[in-house]
Short mmCIF file of N, CA and C in Angstrom, two decimals:
data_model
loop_
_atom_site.label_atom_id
_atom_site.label_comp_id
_atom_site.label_asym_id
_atom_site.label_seq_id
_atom_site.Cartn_x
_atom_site.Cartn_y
_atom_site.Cartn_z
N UNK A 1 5.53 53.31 -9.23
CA UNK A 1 6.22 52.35 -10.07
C UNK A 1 7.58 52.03 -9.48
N UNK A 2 8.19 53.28 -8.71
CA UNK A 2 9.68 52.89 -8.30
C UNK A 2 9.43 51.74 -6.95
N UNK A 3 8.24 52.05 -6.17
CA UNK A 3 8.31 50.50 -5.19
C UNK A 3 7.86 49.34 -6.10
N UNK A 4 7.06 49.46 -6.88
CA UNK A 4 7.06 48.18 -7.47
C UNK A 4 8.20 47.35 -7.41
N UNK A 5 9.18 48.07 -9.05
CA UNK A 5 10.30 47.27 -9.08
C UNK A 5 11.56 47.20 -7.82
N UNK A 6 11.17 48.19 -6.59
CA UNK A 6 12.28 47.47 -5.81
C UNK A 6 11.34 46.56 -5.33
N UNK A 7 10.37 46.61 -4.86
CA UNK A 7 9.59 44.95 -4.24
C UNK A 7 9.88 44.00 -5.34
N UNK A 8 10.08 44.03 -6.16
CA UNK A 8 10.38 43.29 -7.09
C UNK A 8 11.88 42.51 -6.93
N UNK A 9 12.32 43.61 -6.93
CA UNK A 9 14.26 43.18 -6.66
C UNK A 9 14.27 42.93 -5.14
N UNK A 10 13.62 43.10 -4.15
CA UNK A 10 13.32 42.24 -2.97
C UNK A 10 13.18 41.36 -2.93
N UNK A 11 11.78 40.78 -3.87
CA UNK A 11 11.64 39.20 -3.61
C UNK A 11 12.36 38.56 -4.01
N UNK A 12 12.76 38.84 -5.26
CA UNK A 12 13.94 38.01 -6.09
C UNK A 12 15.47 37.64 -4.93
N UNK A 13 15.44 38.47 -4.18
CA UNK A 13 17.10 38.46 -3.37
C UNK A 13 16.77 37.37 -2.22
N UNK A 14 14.91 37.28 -1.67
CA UNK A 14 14.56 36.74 -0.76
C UNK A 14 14.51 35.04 -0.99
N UNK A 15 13.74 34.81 -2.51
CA UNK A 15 13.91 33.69 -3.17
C UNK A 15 15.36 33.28 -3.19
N UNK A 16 16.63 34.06 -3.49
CA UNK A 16 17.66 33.38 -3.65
C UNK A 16 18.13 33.03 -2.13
N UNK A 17 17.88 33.55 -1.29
CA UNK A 17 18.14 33.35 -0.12
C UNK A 17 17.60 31.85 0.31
N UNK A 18 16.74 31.38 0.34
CA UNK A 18 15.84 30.65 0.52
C UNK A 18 16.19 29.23 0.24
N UNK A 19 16.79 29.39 -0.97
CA UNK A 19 17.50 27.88 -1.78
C UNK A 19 18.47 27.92 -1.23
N UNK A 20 19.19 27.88 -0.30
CA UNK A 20 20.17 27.66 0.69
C UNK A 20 20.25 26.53 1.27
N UNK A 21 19.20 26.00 1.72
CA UNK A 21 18.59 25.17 2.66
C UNK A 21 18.23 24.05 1.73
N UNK A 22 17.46 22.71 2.26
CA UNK A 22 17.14 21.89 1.43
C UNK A 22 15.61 22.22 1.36
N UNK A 23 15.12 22.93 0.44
CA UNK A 23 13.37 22.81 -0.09
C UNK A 23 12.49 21.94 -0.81
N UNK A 24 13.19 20.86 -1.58
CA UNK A 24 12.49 20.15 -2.44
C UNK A 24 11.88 19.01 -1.75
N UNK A 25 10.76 18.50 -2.56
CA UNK A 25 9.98 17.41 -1.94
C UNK A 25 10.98 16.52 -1.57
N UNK A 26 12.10 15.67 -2.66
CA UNK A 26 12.72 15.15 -2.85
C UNK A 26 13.39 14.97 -1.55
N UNK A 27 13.83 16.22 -0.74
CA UNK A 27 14.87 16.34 0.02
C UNK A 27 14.10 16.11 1.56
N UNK A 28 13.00 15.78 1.72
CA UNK A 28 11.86 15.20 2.57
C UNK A 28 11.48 14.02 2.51
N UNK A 29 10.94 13.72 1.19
CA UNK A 29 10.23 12.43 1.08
C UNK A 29 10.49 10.73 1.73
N UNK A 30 9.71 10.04 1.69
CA UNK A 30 9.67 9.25 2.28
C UNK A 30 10.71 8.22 1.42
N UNK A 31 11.30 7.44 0.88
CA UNK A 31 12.19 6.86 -0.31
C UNK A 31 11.90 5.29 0.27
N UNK A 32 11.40 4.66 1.25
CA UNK A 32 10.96 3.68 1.41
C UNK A 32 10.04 3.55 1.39
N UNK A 33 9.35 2.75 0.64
CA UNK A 33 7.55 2.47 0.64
C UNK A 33 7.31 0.87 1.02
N UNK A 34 5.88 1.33 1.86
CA UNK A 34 5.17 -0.34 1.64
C UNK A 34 4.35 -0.39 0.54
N UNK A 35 4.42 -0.61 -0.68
CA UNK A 35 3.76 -0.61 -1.64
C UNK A 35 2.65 -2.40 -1.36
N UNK A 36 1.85 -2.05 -2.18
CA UNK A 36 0.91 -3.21 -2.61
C UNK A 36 0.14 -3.49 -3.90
N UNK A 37 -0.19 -5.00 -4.60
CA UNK A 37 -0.20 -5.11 -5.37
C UNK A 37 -1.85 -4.97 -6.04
N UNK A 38 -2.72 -4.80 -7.13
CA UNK A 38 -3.84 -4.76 -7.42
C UNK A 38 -4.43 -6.34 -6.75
N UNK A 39 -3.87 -6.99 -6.48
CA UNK A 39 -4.31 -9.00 -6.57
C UNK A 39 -4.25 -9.03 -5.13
N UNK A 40 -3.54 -8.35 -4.31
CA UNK A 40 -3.68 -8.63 -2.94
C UNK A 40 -5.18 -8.16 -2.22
N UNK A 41 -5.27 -9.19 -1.15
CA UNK A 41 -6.92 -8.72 -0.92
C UNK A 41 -6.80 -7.87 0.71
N UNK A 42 -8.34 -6.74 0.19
CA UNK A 42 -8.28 -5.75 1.44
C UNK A 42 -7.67 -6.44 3.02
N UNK A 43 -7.99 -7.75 3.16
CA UNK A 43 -7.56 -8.38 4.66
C UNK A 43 -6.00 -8.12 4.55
N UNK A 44 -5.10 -8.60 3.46
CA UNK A 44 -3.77 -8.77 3.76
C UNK A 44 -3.31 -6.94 4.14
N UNK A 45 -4.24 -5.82 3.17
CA UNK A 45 -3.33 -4.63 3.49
C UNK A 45 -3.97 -4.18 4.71
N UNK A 46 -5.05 -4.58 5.29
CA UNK A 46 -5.52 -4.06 6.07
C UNK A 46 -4.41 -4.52 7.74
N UNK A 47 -3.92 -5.97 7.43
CA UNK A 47 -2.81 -6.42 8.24
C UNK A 47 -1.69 -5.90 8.34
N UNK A 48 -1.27 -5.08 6.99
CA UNK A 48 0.04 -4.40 6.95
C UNK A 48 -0.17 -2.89 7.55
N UNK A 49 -1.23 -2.32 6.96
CA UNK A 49 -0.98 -0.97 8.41
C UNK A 49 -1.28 -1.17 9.70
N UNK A 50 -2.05 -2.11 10.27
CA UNK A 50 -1.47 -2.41 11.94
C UNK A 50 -0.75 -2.37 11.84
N UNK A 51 0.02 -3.42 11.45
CA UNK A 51 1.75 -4.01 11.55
C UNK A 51 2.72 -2.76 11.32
N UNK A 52 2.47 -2.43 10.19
CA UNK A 52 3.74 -1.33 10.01
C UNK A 52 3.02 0.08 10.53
N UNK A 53 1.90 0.31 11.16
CA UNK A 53 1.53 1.78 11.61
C UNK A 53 1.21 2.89 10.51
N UNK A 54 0.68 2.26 9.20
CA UNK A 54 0.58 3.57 8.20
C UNK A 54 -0.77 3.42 7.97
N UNK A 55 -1.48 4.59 6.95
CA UNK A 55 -2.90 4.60 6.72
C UNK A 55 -3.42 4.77 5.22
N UNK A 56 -1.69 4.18 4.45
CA UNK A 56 -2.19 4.01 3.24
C UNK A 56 -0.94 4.03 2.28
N UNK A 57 -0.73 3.43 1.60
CA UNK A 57 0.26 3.23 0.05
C UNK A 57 -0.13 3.17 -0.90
N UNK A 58 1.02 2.78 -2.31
CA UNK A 58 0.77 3.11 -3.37
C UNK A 58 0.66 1.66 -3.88
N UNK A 59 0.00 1.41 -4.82
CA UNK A 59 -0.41 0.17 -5.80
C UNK A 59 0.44 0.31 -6.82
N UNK A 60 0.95 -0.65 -6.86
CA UNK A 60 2.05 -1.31 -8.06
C UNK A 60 1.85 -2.25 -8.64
N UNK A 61 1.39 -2.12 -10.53
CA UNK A 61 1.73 -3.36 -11.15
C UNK A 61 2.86 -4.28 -11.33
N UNK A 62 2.62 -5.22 -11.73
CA UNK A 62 4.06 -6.23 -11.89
C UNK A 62 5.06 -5.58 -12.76
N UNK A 63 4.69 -4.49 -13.18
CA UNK A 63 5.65 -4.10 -13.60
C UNK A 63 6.64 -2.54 -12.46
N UNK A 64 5.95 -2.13 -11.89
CA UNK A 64 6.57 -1.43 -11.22
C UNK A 64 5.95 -0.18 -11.26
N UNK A 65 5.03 -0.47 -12.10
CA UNK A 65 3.93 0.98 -12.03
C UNK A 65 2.86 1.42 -11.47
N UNK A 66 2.93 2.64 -11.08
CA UNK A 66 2.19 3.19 -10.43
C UNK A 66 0.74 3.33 -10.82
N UNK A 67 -0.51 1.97 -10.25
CA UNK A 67 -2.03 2.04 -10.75
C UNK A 67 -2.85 2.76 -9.57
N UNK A 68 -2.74 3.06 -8.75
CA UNK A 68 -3.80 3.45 -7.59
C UNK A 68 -3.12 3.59 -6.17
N UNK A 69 -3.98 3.97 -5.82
CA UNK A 69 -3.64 4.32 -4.28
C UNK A 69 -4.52 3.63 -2.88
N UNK A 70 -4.06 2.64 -2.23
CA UNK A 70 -5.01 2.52 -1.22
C UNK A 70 -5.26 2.89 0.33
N UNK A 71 -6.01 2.93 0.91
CA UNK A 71 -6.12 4.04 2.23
C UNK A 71 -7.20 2.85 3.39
N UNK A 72 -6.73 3.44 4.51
CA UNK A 72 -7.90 2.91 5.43
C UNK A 72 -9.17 3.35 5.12
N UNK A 73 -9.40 4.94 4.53
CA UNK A 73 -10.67 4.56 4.00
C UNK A 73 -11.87 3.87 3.08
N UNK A 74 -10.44 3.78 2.42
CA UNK A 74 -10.80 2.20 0.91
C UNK A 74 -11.56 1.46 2.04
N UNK A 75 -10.10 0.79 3.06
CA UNK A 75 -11.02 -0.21 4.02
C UNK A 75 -12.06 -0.03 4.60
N UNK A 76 -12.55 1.27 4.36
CA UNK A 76 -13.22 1.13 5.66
C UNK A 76 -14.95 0.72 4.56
N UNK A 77 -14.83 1.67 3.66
CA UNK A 77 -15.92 1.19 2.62
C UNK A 77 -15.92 -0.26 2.44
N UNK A 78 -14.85 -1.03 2.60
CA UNK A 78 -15.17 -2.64 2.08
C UNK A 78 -15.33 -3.01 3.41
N UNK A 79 -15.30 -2.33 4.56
CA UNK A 79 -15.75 -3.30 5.72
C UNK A 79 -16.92 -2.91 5.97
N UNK A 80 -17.37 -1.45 5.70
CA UNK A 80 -18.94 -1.26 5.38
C UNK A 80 -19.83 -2.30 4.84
N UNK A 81 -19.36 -2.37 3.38
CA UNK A 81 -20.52 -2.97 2.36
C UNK A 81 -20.50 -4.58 2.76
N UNK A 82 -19.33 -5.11 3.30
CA UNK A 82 -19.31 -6.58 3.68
C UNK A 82 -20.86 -6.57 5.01
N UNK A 83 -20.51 -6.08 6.09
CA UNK A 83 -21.84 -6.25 6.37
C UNK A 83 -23.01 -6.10 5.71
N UNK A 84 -23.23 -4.88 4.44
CA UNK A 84 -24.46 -4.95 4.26
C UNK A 84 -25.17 -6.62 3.55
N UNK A 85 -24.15 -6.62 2.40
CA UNK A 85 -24.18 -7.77 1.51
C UNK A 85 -23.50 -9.10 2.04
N UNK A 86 -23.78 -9.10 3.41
CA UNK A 86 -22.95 -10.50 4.26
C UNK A 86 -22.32 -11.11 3.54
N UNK A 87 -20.97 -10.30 3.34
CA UNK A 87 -19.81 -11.03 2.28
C UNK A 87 -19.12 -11.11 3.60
N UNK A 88 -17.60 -12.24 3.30
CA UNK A 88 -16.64 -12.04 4.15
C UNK A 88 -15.65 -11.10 3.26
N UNK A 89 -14.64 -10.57 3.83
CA UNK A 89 -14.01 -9.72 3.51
C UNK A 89 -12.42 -10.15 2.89
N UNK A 90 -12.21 -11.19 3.14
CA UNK A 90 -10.94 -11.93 2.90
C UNK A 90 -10.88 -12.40 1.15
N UNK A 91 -11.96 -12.39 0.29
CA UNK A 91 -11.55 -12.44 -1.10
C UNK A 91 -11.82 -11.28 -2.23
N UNK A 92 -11.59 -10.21 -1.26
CA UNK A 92 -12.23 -8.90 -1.88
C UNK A 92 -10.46 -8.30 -2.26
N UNK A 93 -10.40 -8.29 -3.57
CA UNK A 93 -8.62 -7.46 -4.30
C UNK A 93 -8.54 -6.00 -3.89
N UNK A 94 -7.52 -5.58 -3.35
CA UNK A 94 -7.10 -4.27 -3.30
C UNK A 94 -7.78 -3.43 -4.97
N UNK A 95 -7.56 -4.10 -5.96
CA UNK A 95 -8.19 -3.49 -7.40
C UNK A 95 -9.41 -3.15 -7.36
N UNK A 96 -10.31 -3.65 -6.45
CA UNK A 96 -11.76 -3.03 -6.40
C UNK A 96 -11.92 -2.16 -5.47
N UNK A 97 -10.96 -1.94 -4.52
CA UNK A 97 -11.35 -0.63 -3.85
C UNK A 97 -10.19 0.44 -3.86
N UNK A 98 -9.37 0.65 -5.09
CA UNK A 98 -8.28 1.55 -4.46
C UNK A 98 -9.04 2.76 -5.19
N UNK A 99 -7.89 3.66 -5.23
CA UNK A 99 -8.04 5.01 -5.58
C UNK A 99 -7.08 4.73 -7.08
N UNK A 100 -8.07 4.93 -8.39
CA UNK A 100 -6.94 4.30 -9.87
C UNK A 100 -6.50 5.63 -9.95
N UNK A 101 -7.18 6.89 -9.64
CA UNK A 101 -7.21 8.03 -10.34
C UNK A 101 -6.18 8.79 -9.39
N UNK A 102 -4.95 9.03 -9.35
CA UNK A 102 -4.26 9.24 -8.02
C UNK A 102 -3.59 10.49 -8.49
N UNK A 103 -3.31 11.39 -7.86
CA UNK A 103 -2.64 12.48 -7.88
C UNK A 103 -1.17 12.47 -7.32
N UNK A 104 -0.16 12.95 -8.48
CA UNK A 104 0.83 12.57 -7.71
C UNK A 104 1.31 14.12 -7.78
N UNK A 105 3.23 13.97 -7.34
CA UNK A 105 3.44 14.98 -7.01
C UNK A 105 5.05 14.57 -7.45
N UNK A 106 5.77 15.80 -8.24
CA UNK A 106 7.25 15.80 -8.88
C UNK A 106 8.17 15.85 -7.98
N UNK A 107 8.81 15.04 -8.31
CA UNK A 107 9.94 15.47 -6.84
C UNK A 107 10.81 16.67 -6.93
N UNK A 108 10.88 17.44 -7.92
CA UNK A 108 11.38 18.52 -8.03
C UNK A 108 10.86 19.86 -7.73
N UNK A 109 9.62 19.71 -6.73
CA UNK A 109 9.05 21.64 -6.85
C UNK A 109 8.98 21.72 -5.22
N UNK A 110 8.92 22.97 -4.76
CA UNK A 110 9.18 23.14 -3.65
C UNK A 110 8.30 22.58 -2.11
N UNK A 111 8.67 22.51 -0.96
CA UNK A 111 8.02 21.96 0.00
C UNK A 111 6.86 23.18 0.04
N UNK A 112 7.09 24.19 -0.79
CA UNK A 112 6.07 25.71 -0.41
C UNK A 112 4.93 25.57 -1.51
N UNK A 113 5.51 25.02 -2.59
CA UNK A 113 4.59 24.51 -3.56
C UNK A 113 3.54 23.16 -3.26
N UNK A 114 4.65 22.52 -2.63
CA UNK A 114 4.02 21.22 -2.27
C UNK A 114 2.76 21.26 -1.35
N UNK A 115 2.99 22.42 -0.24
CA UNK A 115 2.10 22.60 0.87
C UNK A 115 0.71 23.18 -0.10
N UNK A 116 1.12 23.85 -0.74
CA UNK A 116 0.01 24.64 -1.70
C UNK A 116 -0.82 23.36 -2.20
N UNK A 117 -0.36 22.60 -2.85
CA UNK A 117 -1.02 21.35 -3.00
C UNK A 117 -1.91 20.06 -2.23
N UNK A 118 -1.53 20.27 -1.38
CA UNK A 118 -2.25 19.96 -0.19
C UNK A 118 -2.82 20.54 0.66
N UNK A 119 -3.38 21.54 0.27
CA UNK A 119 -4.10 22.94 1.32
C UNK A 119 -5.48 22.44 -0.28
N UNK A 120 -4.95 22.18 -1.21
CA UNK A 120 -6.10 22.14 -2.33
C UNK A 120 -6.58 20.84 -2.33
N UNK A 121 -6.20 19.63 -2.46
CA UNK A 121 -6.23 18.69 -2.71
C UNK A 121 -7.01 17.56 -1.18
N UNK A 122 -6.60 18.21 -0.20
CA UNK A 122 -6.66 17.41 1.22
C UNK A 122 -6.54 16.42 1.49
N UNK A 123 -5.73 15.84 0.68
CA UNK A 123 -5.23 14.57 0.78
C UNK A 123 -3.83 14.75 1.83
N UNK A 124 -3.73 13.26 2.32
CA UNK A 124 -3.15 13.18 3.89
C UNK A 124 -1.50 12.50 3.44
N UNK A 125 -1.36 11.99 1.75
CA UNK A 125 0.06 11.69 1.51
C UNK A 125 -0.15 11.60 -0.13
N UNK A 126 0.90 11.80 -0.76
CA UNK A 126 0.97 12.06 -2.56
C UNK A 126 2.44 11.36 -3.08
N UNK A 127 1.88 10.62 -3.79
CA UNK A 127 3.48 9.49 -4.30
C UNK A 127 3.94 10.65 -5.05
N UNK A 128 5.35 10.45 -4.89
CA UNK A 128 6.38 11.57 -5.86
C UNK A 128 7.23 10.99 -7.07
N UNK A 129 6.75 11.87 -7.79
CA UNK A 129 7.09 10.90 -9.47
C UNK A 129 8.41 11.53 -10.02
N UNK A 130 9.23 10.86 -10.58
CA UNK A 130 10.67 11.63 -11.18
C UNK A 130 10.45 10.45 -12.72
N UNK A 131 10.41 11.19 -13.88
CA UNK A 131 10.48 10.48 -15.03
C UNK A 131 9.53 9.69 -15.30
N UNK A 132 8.27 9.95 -14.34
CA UNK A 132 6.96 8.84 -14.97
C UNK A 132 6.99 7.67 -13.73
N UNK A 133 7.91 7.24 -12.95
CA UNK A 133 8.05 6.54 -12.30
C UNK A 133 8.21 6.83 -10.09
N UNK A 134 7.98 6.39 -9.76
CA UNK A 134 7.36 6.62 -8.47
C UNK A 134 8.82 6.37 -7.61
N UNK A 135 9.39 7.49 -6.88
CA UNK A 135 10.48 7.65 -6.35
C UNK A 135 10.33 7.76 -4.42
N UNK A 136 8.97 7.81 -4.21
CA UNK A 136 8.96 8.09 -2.83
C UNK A 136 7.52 8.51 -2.67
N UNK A 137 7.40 9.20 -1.67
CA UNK A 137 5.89 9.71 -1.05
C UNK A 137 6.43 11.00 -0.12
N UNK A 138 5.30 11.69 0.11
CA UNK A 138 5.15 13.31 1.00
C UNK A 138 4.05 13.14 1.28
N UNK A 139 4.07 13.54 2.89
CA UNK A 139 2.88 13.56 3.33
C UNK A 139 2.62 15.06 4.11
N UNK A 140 1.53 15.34 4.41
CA UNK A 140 1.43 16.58 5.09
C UNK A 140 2.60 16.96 6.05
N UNK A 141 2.86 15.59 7.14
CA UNK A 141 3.68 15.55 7.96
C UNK A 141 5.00 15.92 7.91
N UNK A 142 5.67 15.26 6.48
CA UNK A 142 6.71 15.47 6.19
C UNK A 142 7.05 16.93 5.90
N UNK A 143 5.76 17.90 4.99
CA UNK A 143 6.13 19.31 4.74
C UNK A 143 6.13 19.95 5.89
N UNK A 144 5.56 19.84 6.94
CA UNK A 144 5.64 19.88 8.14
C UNK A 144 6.75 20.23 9.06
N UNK A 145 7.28 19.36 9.24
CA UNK A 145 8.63 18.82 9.36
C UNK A 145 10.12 19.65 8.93
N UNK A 146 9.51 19.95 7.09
CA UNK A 146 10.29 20.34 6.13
C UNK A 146 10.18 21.98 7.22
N UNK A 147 9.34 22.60 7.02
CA UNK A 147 8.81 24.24 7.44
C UNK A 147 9.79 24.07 8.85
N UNK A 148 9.79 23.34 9.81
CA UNK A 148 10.30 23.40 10.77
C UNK A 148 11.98 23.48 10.56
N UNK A 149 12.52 22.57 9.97
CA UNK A 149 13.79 22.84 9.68
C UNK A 149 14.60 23.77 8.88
N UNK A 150 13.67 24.33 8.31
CA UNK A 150 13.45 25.70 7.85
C UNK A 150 13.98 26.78 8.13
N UNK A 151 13.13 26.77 9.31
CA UNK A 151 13.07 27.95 10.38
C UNK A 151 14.00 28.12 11.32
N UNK A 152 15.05 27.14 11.31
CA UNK A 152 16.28 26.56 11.95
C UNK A 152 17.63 27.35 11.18
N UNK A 153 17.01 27.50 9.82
CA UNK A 153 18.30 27.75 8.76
C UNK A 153 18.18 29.75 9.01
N UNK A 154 19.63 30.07 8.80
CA UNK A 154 20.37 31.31 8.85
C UNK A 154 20.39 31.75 7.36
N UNK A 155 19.70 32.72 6.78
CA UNK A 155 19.43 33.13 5.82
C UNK A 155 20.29 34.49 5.21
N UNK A 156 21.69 34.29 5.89
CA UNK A 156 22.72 35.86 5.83
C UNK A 156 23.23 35.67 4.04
#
């Protein structure tokens, strides 16, 4: 019982150590987004990640809220089924192929928590919500990133 509670009063001194550094999603995240709208069609977003180099954003109603998520693999299903059903692909809405059901992520819990969440989830980026409303994005990369600068910090 006596190692218990000093492992106990260990971790606790190790945790305070730790918050030294910047850990929160928040203090990673991405704070610029290419967002897109439910009405825009798969051709226009499929033009914006060439152009801007990404493999997926968040869907925003006119009001500023967060409905879905879309991905190159959305696209890649609507460039599938267009061949089967010889559709063209240019009047098909981001609203029929996103992701409505989206998992997000608080900007307040740790990059150690965060990683935990994405070791479960396997998803490749997670919009970060503060108050119901969508403040940024984290992607694997970024916790990544986060662990590395990390490991940089002096923990005396």
């Amino acid at each position: 019982m006596g190692i218990k509670s000093f492992m106990g009063r260990r971790a606790k001194e190790v945790s305070k150590k730790e918050y030294d550094a910047p850990i929160l999603v928040e203090d990673y995240m991405t704070r610029k987004l290419i967002t897109y709208s439910p009405e825009q069609s798969i051709l226009e977003v499929m033009e914006s990640f060439a152009k801007n180099h990404i493999s997926g954003g968040p869907v925003l109603d006119d009001n500023g809220f967060l409905v879905g998520i879309i991905s190159e693999a959305d696209c890649m299903k609507e460039i599938s089924e267009s061949r089967y059903f010889n559709q063209p692909i240019l009047d098909k809405s981001v609203e029929k192929f996103m992701t409505k059901k989206v998992e997000t992520i608080p900007h307040d819990i740790s990059i150690f928590d965060a990683a935990g969440v994405f070791h479960k989830n396997h998803r490749r980026r997670l919009p970060v919500m503060k108050d119901g409303l969508l403040v940024g994005q984290i992607s694997r990369k970024d916790i990544v990133i986060a662990a590395l600068k990390l490991t940089s910090h002096n923990y005396q």
